[in-house]
CSV table of C-alpha atoms in Angstrom, one decimal:
chain,number,residue,atom,x,y,z
Y,115,MET,CA,25.2,-34.5,32.3
Y,116,ASN,CA,25.4,-38.3,32.7
Y,117,THR,CA,23.7,-40.0,35.6
Y,118,ALA,CA,25.7,-42.5,37.7
Y,119,PRO,CA,24.4,-46.1,37.1
Y,120,GLU,CA,23.5,-46.5,40.8
Y,121,ASP,CA,21.5,-43.2,40.8
Y,122,TYR,CA,19.7,-44.3,37.6
Y,123,ILE,CA,18.7,-47.6,39.2
Y,124,GLU,CA,17.4,-45.9,42.3
Y,125,GLN,CA,15.3,-43.6,40.2
Y,126,LEU,CA,13.7,-46.6,38.5
Y,127,PHE,CA,13.2,-48.8,41.5
Y,128,LYS,CA,11.8,-47.1,44.6
Y,129,GLU,CA,12.2,-48.5,48.1
Y,130,ASP,CA,8.9,-49.3,49.8
Y,131,GLU,CA,7.8,-47.5,53.0
Y,132,LEU,CA,8.7,-50.3,55.4
Y,133,LEU,CA,12.3,-50.5,54.2
Y,134,LEU,CA,12.6,-46.7,54.3
Y,135,LYS,CA,11.3,-46.8,57.8
Y,136,VAL,CA,14.0,-49.4,58.8
Y,137,LYS,CA,16.7,-47.1,57.5
Y,138,GLU,CA,15.2,-44.1,59.3
Y,139,THR,CA,15.1,-46.0,62.6
Y,140,ILE,CA,18.7,-47.1,62.2
Y,141,ARG,CA,19.6,-43.5,61.6
Y,142,GLU,CA,17.6,-42.2,64.6
Y,143,LYS,CA,19.2,-44.8,66.9
Y,144,GLY,CA,22.7,-43.8,65.8
Y,145,MET,CA,23.4,-47.3,64.5
Y,146,PRO,CA,25.8,-47.8,61.6
Y,147,GLU,CA,24.1,-46.9,58.3
Y,148,VAL,CA,25.4,-49.9,56.4
Y,149,SER,CA,22.3,-51.8,55.3
Y,150,VAL,CA,22.6,-53.6,52.0
Y,151,ALA,CA,22.0,-51.4,49.0
Y,152,ALA,CA,18.4,-51.4,47.9
Y,153,ALA,CA,19.1,-52.9,44.5
Y,154,TYR,CA,21.0,-55.7,46.1
Y,155,GLY,CA,18.2,-56.2,48.6
Y,156,ARG,CA,15.8,-56.8,45.7
Y,157,LEU,CA,18.3,-59.1,44.2
Y,158,LEU,CA,18.5,-61.2,47.4
Y,159,THR,CA,14.7,-61.5,47.3
Y,160,MET,CA,14.8,-62.6,43.7
Y,161,LEU,CA,17.6,-65.1,44.2
Y,162,ILE,CA,15.8,-66.8,47.0
Y,163,ARG,CA,12.6,-67.1,45.0
Y,164,ILE,CA,14.4,-68.3,41.9
Y,165,SER,CA,16.5,-70.9,43.7
Y,166,GLY,CA,13.6,-72.1,45.9
Y,167,ALA,CA,15.7,-71.7,49.0
Y,168,GLN,CA,13.8,-72.7,52.2
Y,169,ARG,CA,16.5,-72.4,54.9
Y,170,VAL,CA,18.3,-69.1,54.8
Y,171,LEU,CA,21.2,-68.1,57.1
Y,172,GLU,CA,22.0,-64.4,57.6
Y,173,ILE,CA,25.3,-63.3,59.2
Y,174,GLY,CA,24.7,-59.8,60.5
Y,175,ALA,CA,21.2,-58.6,61.2
Y,176,LEU,CA,21.7,-54.9,62.1
Y,177,GLY,CA,18.2,-53.3,61.9
Y,178,GLY,CA,16.5,-56.0,59.8
Y,179,TYR,CA,16.7,-54.4,56.3
Y,180,SER,CA,18.4,-57.4,54.7
Y,181,GLY,CA,16.3,-59.8,56.8
Y,182,ILE,CA,13.1,-58.4,55.3
Y,183,CYS,CA,14.5,-58.7,51.8
Y,184,LEU,CA,15.6,-62.3,52.5
Y,185,ALA,CA,12.3,-63.3,54.1
Y,186,ARG,CA,10.3,-61.8,51.3
Y,187,GLY,CA,11.8,-64.4,48.9
Y,188,LEU,CA,10.8,-67.4,51.1
Y,189,GLY,CA,7.9,-69.7,50.5
Y,190,THR,CA,5.4,-70.3,53.3
Y,191,GLU,CA,7.5,-73.1,54.7
Y,192,GLY,CA,10.8,-71.1,54.5
Y,193,ARG,CA,12.7,-70.1,57.6
Y,194,LEU,CA,15.4,-67.4,58.2
Y,195,THR,CA,18.1,-67.9,60.9
Y,196,SER,CA,19.9,-64.6,61.6
Y,197,LEU,CA,23.1,-64.2,63.6
Y,198,GLU,CA,23.7,-61.0,65.4
Y,199,LEU,CA,26.4,-60.0,67.9
Y,200,LYS,CA,24.4,-57.3,69.7
Y,201,GLU,CA,21.1,-58.2,71.5
Y,202,GLU,CA,19.7,-54.7,70.9
Y,203,TYR,CA,20.3,-54.9,67.2
Y,204,ALA,CA,18.6,-58.3,67.0
Y,205,ALA,CA,15.6,-57.0,69.0
Y,206,LEU,CA,15.2,-54.1,66.6
Y,207,ALA,CA,15.6,-56.4,63.6
Y,208,GLY,CA,13.0,-58.8,65.0
Y,209,GLY,CA,10.5,-56.0,65.5
Y,210,HIS,CA,10.9,-54.9,61.9
Y,211,LEU,CA,10.6,-58.5,60.7
Y,212,ALA,CA,7.4,-58.9,62.8
Y,213,GLU,CA,6.0,-55.6,61.3
Y,214,ALA,CA,6.7,-57.1,57.9
Y,215,GLY,CA,4.7,-60.2,58.8
Y,216,PHE,CA,7.6,-62.6,59.3
Y,217,ALA,CA,7.7,-63.0,63.1
Y,218,ASP,CA,7.0,-66.8,62.8
Y,219,ARG,CA,9.7,-67.4,60.1
Y,220,VAL,CA,12.8,-66.0,61.8
Y,221,GLU,CA,15.0,-67.0,64.7
Y,222,TYR,CA,17.9,-64.9,66.1
Y,223,ARG,CA,21.1,-66.2,67.6
Y,224,ILE,CA,22.9,-63.6,69.7
Y,225,GLY,CA,26.6,-63.5,70.2
Y,226,PRO,CA,29.8,-63.8,68.2
Y,227,ALA,CA,28.9,-65.3,64.8
Y,228,LEU,CA,31.7,-67.8,64.8
Y,229,GLU,CA,30.3,-69.3,68.0
Y,230,SER,CA,26.8,-69.5,66.6
Y,231,LEU,CA,28.1,-71.1,63.4
Y,232,GLU,CA,29.9,-73.7,65.3
Y,233,GLN,CA,26.8,-74.4,67.3
Y,234,LEU,CA,24.7,-74.7,64.1
Y,235,LYS,CA,27.4,-77.2,62.8
Y,236,ARG,CA,27.0,-79.3,66.0
Y,237,GLU,CA,23.3,-79.3,65.5
Y,238,GLY,CA,23.7,-80.6,62.0
Y,239,ARG,CA,21.8,-77.7,60.5
Y,240,LYS,CA,22.0,-77.2,56.7
Y,241,PHE,CA,21.0,-74.2,54.6
Y,242,ASP,CA,20.1,-73.3,51.0
Y,243,PHE,CA,21.1,-69.6,51.0
Y,244,PHE,CA,23.6,-67.5,52.9
Y,245,PHE,CA,24.0,-63.8,53.2
Y,246,ILE,CA,27.2,-62.5,54.8
Y,247,ASP,CA,27.2,-58.9,55.9
Y,248,ALA,CA,29.0,-58.6,59.2
Y,249,ASP,CA,32.5,-57.9,60.6
Y,250,LYS,CA,34.9,-58.0,57.6
Y,251,GLU,CA,37.9,-59.6,59.3
Y,252,ASN,CA,36.1,-62.9,59.6
Y,253,TYR,CA,34.7,-63.1,56.1
Y,254,PRO,CA,37.0,-65.9,55.0
Y,255,LEU,CA,36.0,-68.0,58.0
Y,256,TYR,CA,32.3,-67.2,57.4
Y,257,LEU,CA,32.7,-68.4,53.8
Y,258,GLU,CA,34.3,-71.7,55.0
Y,259,TYR,CA,31.4,-72.3,57.4
Y,260,ALA,CA,28.9,-71.5,54.6
Y,261,ILE,CA,30.4,-74.1,52.4
Y,262,GLU,CA,30.3,-76.6,55.2
Y,263,LEU,CA,26.8,-75.8,56.3
Y,264,GLY,CA,25.4,-75.5,52.7
Y,265,ASN,CA,23.4,-78.0,50.9
Y,266,PRO,CA,24.6,-78.8,47.3
Y,267,GLY,CA,23.5,-76.0,45.1
Y,268,ALA,CA,23.2,-73.5,48.0
Y,269,VAL,CA,23.8,-69.8,47.1
Y,270,ILE,CA,26.3,-67.6,49.1
Y,271,ALA,CA,26.1,-63.8,48.8
Y,272,GLY,CA,28.7,-61.5,50.5
Y,273,ASP,CA,28.3,-57.8,50.7
Y,274,ASN,CA,30.9,-54.9,50.8
Y,275,CYS,CA,33.6,-56.7,48.8
Y,276,PHE,CA,35.2,-53.4,47.8
Y,277,LEU,CA,35.1,-51.8,51.3
Y,278,ARG,CA,34.4,-48.4,49.7
Y,279,GLY,CA,37.4,-48.8,47.4
Y,280,ARG,CA,39.9,-49.8,50.0
Y,281,THR,CA,40.1,-53.4,48.7
Y,282,LEU,CA,41.1,-52.1,45.3
Y,283,ASN,CA,43.8,-49.7,46.7
Y,284,SER,CA,47.2,-51.4,46.9
Y,285,GLU,CA,48.2,-48.8,49.5
Y,286,LYS,CA,45.5,-50.0,51.9
Y,287,ASN,CA,46.5,-53.0,53.9
Y,288,GLY,CA,44.6,-53.0,57.2
Y,289,SER,CA,43.3,-56.3,58.6
Y,290,SER,CA,39.8,-55.9,57.2
Y,291,VAL,CA,41.1,-55.1,53.7
Y,292,GLN,CA,43.4,-58.1,53.8
Y,293,ALA,CA,40.6,-60.4,55.0
Y,294,MET,CA,38.3,-59.1,52.2
Y,295,ARG,CA,40.9,-59.7,49.6
Y,296,ARG,CA,41.3,-63.3,50.9
Y,297,PHE,CA,37.5,-63.7,50.8
Y,298,ASN,CA,37.3,-62.4,47.2
Y,299,GLN,CA,40.2,-64.6,46.2
Y,300,MET,CA,38.4,-67.6,47.7
Y,301,ILE,CA,35.2,-66.7,45.9
Y,302,ALA,CA,37.1,-66.5,42.6
Y,303,GLU,CA,39.3,-69.6,42.9
Y,304,ASP,CA,37.7,-72.2,45.3
Y,305,GLU,CA,36.9,-75.2,43.2
Y,306,ARG,CA,33.9,-76.0,45.5
Y,307,LEU,CA,32.2,-72.9,44.1
Y,308,GLU,CA,30.8,-71.4,40.9
Y,309,SER,CA,31.0,-67.7,41.4
Y,310,THR,CA,31.1,-64.1,40.3
Y,311,LEU,CA,31.4,-60.6,41.8
Y,312,LEU,CA,29.0,-57.8,40.9
Y,313,PRO,CA,30.8,-54.4,40.6
Y,314,SER,CA,28.0,-52.0,41.4
Y,315,TYR,CA,27.6,-50.2,44.8
Y,316,ASP,CA,30.2,-51.7,47.2
Y,317,GLY,CA,30.6,-55.0,45.4
Y,318,LEU,CA,28.5,-58.2,46.0
Y,319,ALA,CA,30.0,-61.6,45.7
Y,320,LEU,CA,27.8,-64.4,44.6
Y,321,ALA,CA,28.6,-68.1,44.6
Y,322,ARG,CA,26.9,-71.4,44.2
Y,323,ILE,CA,28.1,-74.5,46.1
Y,324,ARG,CA,28.8,-77.3,43.6
Protein backbone atom coordinates (compact mmCIF):
# COMPACT_ATOMS: atom_id res chain seq x y z
CA MET A 1 0.00 0.00 0.00
CA ASN A 2 1.47 3.32 -1.08
CA THR A 3 1.74 6.22 1.36
CA ALA A 4 0.52 9.64 0.25
CA PRO A 5 3.43 12.07 -0.23
CA GLU A 6 2.11 14.45 2.44
CA ASP A 7 1.76 11.60 4.95
CA TYR A 8 5.30 10.44 4.20
CA ILE A 9 6.67 13.95 4.75
CA GLU A 10 4.83 14.25 8.06
CA GLN A 11 6.29 10.92 9.19
CA LEU A 12 9.79 12.19 8.47
CA PHE A 13 9.48 15.70 9.90
CA LYS A 14 7.72 16.00 13.24
CA GLU A 15 6.15 19.19 14.56
CA ASP A 16 7.65 20.43 17.81
CA GLU A 17 5.63 20.70 21.02
CA LEU A 18 5.03 24.44 20.79
CA LEU A 19 3.52 24.28 17.31
CA LEU A 20 1.38 21.32 18.33
CA LYS A 21 0.20 23.33 21.33
CA VAL A 22 -0.79 26.21 19.06
CA LYS A 23 -2.92 23.86 16.97
CA GLU A 24 -4.50 22.36 20.08
CA THR A 25 -5.36 25.79 21.48
CA ILE A 26 -6.95 26.79 18.17
CA ARG A 27 -9.04 23.62 18.29
CA GLU A 28 -10.07 24.13 21.92
CA LYS A 29 -11.21 27.70 21.23
CA GLY A 30 -13.29 26.66 18.25
CA MET A 31 -11.25 28.76 15.84
CA PRO A 32 -10.86 27.74 12.18
CA GLU A 33 -8.27 24.96 11.93
CA VAL A 34 -6.59 26.44 8.89
CA SER A 35 -3.00 27.03 10.01
CA VAL A 36 -0.35 26.61 7.35
CA ALA A 37 0.70 23.00 6.73
CA ALA A 38 3.64 21.98 8.90
CA ALA A 39 5.87 21.31 5.88
CA TYR A 40 5.14 24.77 4.48
CA GLY A 41 5.76 26.29 7.90
CA ARG A 42 9.25 24.82 7.84
CA LEU A 43 9.66 26.12 4.30
CA LEU A 44 8.75 29.66 5.40
CA THR A 45 11.42 29.51 8.10
CA MET A 46 14.01 28.30 5.60
CA LEU A 47 13.10 30.88 2.96
CA ILE A 48 13.47 33.75 5.40
CA ARG A 49 16.84 32.44 6.58
CA ILE A 50 18.09 31.84 3.05
CA SER A 51 16.90 35.21 1.76
CA GLY A 52 18.16 37.11 4.79
CA ALA A 53 14.81 38.88 5.14
CA GLN A 54 14.71 41.31 8.07
CA ARG A 55 11.26 42.88 7.67
CA VAL A 56 8.42 40.40 7.29
CA LEU A 57 4.72 41.12 6.77
CA GLU A 58 2.10 38.49 7.56
CA ILE A 59 -1.49 38.93 6.40
CA GLY A 60 -3.61 36.74 8.68
CA ALA A 61 -2.33 35.81 12.15
CA LEU A 62 -4.99 33.36 13.41
CA GLY A 63 -3.40 31.62 16.42
CA GLY A 64 0.24 32.37 15.68
CA TYR A 65 1.37 29.11 14.03
CA SER A 66 2.68 30.77 10.87
CA GLY A 67 3.93 33.73 12.89
CA ILE A 68 6.22 31.46 14.89
CA CYS A 69 7.49 29.82 11.70
CA LEU A 70 8.20 33.23 10.16
CA ALA A 71 9.88 34.63 13.29
CA ARG A 72 12.10 31.58 13.61
CA GLY A 73 13.76 32.50 10.32
CA LEU A 74 14.60 36.05 11.36
CA GLY A 75 17.95 37.27 12.57
CA THR A 76 18.29 39.14 15.85
CA GLU A 77 17.45 42.45 14.15
CA GLY A 78 14.50 41.06 12.20
CA ARG A 79 10.91 42.15 12.83
CA LEU A 80 7.51 40.67 11.99
CA THR A 81 4.44 42.80 11.33
CA SER A 82 1.23 40.79 11.47
CA LEU A 83 -2.18 41.94 10.23
CA GLU A 84 -5.24 40.38 11.85
CA LEU A 85 -8.91 41.28 11.58
CA LYS A 86 -9.95 40.00 15.02
CA GLU A 87 -8.45 41.37 18.21
CA GLU A 88 -8.93 38.09 20.09
CA TYR A 89 -7.02 36.18 17.41
CA ALA A 90 -4.16 38.67 17.52
CA ALA A 91 -4.05 38.42 21.31
CA LEU A 92 -3.81 34.64 21.14
CA ALA A 93 -1.16 34.78 18.42
CA GLY A 94 0.81 37.34 20.41
CA GLY A 95 0.77 35.09 23.45
CA HIS A 96 2.10 32.19 21.44
CA LEU A 97 4.83 34.35 19.85
CA ALA A 98 5.82 35.53 23.34
CA GLU A 99 5.98 31.93 24.54
CA ALA A 100 8.25 31.19 21.59
CA GLY A 101 10.55 34.04 22.64
CA PHE A 102 9.59 36.59 19.99
CA ALA A 103 7.50 39.10 21.97
CA ASP A 104 9.92 41.93 21.17
CA ARG A 105 10.09 41.15 17.44
CA VAL A 106 6.41 41.23 16.44
CA GLU A 107 3.80 43.97 16.12
CA TYR A 108 0.10 43.39 15.43
CA ARG A 109 -2.20 45.65 13.46
CA ILE A 110 -5.88 44.98 14.15
CA GLY A 111 -8.65 45.53 11.63
CA PRO A 112 -9.35 44.93 7.93
CA ALA A 113 -6.07 44.06 6.25
CA LEU A 114 -6.62 46.41 3.32
CA GLU A 115 -6.89 49.34 5.71
CA SER A 116 -3.73 48.27 7.51
CA LEU A 117 -1.90 47.84 4.21
CA GLU A 118 -2.92 51.32 3.12
CA GLN A 119 -1.67 52.69 6.43
CA LEU A 120 1.67 50.90 6.02
CA LYS A 121 1.90 52.41 2.54
CA ARG A 122 1.30 55.90 3.93
CA GLU A 123 4.01 55.28 6.52
CA GLY A 124 6.48 54.39 3.78
CA ARG A 125 7.09 50.91 5.19
CA LYS A 126 8.97 48.37 3.09
CA PHE A 127 9.32 44.61 3.56
CA ASP A 128 11.55 41.75 2.46
CA PHE A 129 9.08 38.89 2.84
CA PHE A 130 5.29 38.52 2.70
CA PHE A 131 3.05 35.67 3.79
CA ILE A 132 -0.57 35.89 2.62
CA ASP A 133 -3.01 33.60 4.42
CA ALA A 134 -6.24 35.49 5.05
CA ASP A 135 -9.65 36.01 3.38
CA LYS A 136 -9.39 34.67 -0.13
CA GLU A 137 -11.55 37.24 -1.94
CA ASN A 138 -8.90 39.91 -1.38
CA TYR A 139 -5.87 37.85 -2.41
CA PRO A 140 -5.37 39.75 -5.71
CA LEU A 141 -5.42 43.07 -3.83
CA TYR A 142 -3.05 41.72 -1.18
CA LEU A 143 -0.65 40.70 -3.93
CA GLU A 144 -0.72 44.18 -5.45
CA TYR A 145 0.06 45.72 -2.07
CA ALA A 146 2.88 43.24 -1.51
CA ILE A 147 4.47 44.19 -4.81
CA GLU A 148 4.14 47.88 -3.93
CA LEU A 149 5.44 47.49 -0.38
CA GLY A 150 8.19 45.04 -1.26
CA ASN A 151 11.87 45.79 -1.59
CA PRO A 152 13.53 44.54 -4.79
CA GLY A 153 14.11 40.82 -4.36
CA ALA A 154 11.39 40.46 -1.71
CA VAL A 155 9.69 37.07 -1.52
CA ILE A 156 5.90 36.61 -1.54
CA ALA A 157 4.24 33.40 -0.36
CA GLY A 158 0.49 32.77 -0.63
CA ASP A 159 -1.23 29.76 0.92
CA ASN A 160 -4.36 27.79 -0.08
CA CYS A 161 -4.06 28.38 -3.81
CA PHE A 162 -6.19 25.31 -4.54
CA LEU A 163 -8.96 25.95 -1.99
CA ARG A 164 -9.19 22.22 -1.31
CA GLY A 165 -9.65 21.50 -5.00
CA ARG A 166 -12.27 24.13 -5.76
CA THR A 167 -9.84 26.30 -7.73
CA LEU A 168 -9.21 23.35 -10.05
CA ASN A 169 -12.90 22.48 -10.50
CA SER A 170 -14.45 24.33 -13.46
CA GLU A 171 -17.91 23.83 -11.94
CA LYS A 172 -16.94 25.91 -8.86
CA ASN A 173 -17.20 29.63 -9.48
CA GLY A 174 -17.85 31.32 -6.14
CA SER A 175 -16.29 34.67 -5.35
CA SER A 176 -13.39 33.16 -3.37
CA VAL A 177 -12.63 30.67 -6.15
CA GLN A 178 -12.64 33.37 -8.81
CA ALA A 179 -10.40 35.59 -6.70
CA MET A 180 -7.94 32.77 -6.13
CA ARG A 181 -7.84 32.01 -9.83
CA ARG A 182 -7.02 35.67 -10.50
CA PHE A 183 -4.32 35.55 -7.83
CA ASN A 184 -2.78 32.41 -9.31
CA GLN A 185 -2.90 33.94 -12.81
CA MET A 186 -1.18 37.07 -11.53
CA ILE A 187 1.50 34.99 -9.82
CA ALA A 188 2.10 33.11 -13.06
CA GLU A 189 2.03 36.01 -15.54
CA ASP A 190 2.94 39.30 -13.82
CA GLU A 191 6.22 40.48 -15.34
CA ARG A 192 7.17 42.13 -12.05
CA LEU A 193 7.56 38.68 -10.50
CA GLU A 194 9.57 35.48 -10.80
CA SER A 195 7.29 32.75 -9.54
CA THR A 196 6.14 29.17 -9.12
CA LEU A 197 3.33 27.25 -7.43
CA LEU A 198 3.99 24.23 -5.21
CA PRO A 199 1.33 21.54 -5.70
CA SER A 200 1.46 19.72 -2.35
CA TYR A 201 -1.09 20.16 0.43
CA ASP A 202 -3.45 23.01 -0.59
CA GLY A 203 -1.01 24.76 -2.91
CA LEU A 204 1.57 27.40 -2.03
CA ALA A 205 2.44 30.23 -4.43
CA LEU A 206 5.97 31.60 -4.27
CA ALA A 207 7.17 34.70 -6.05
CA ARG A 208 10.17 37.01 -6.00
CA ILE A 209 9.83 40.68 -6.84
CA ARG A 210 12.22 41.57 -9.66
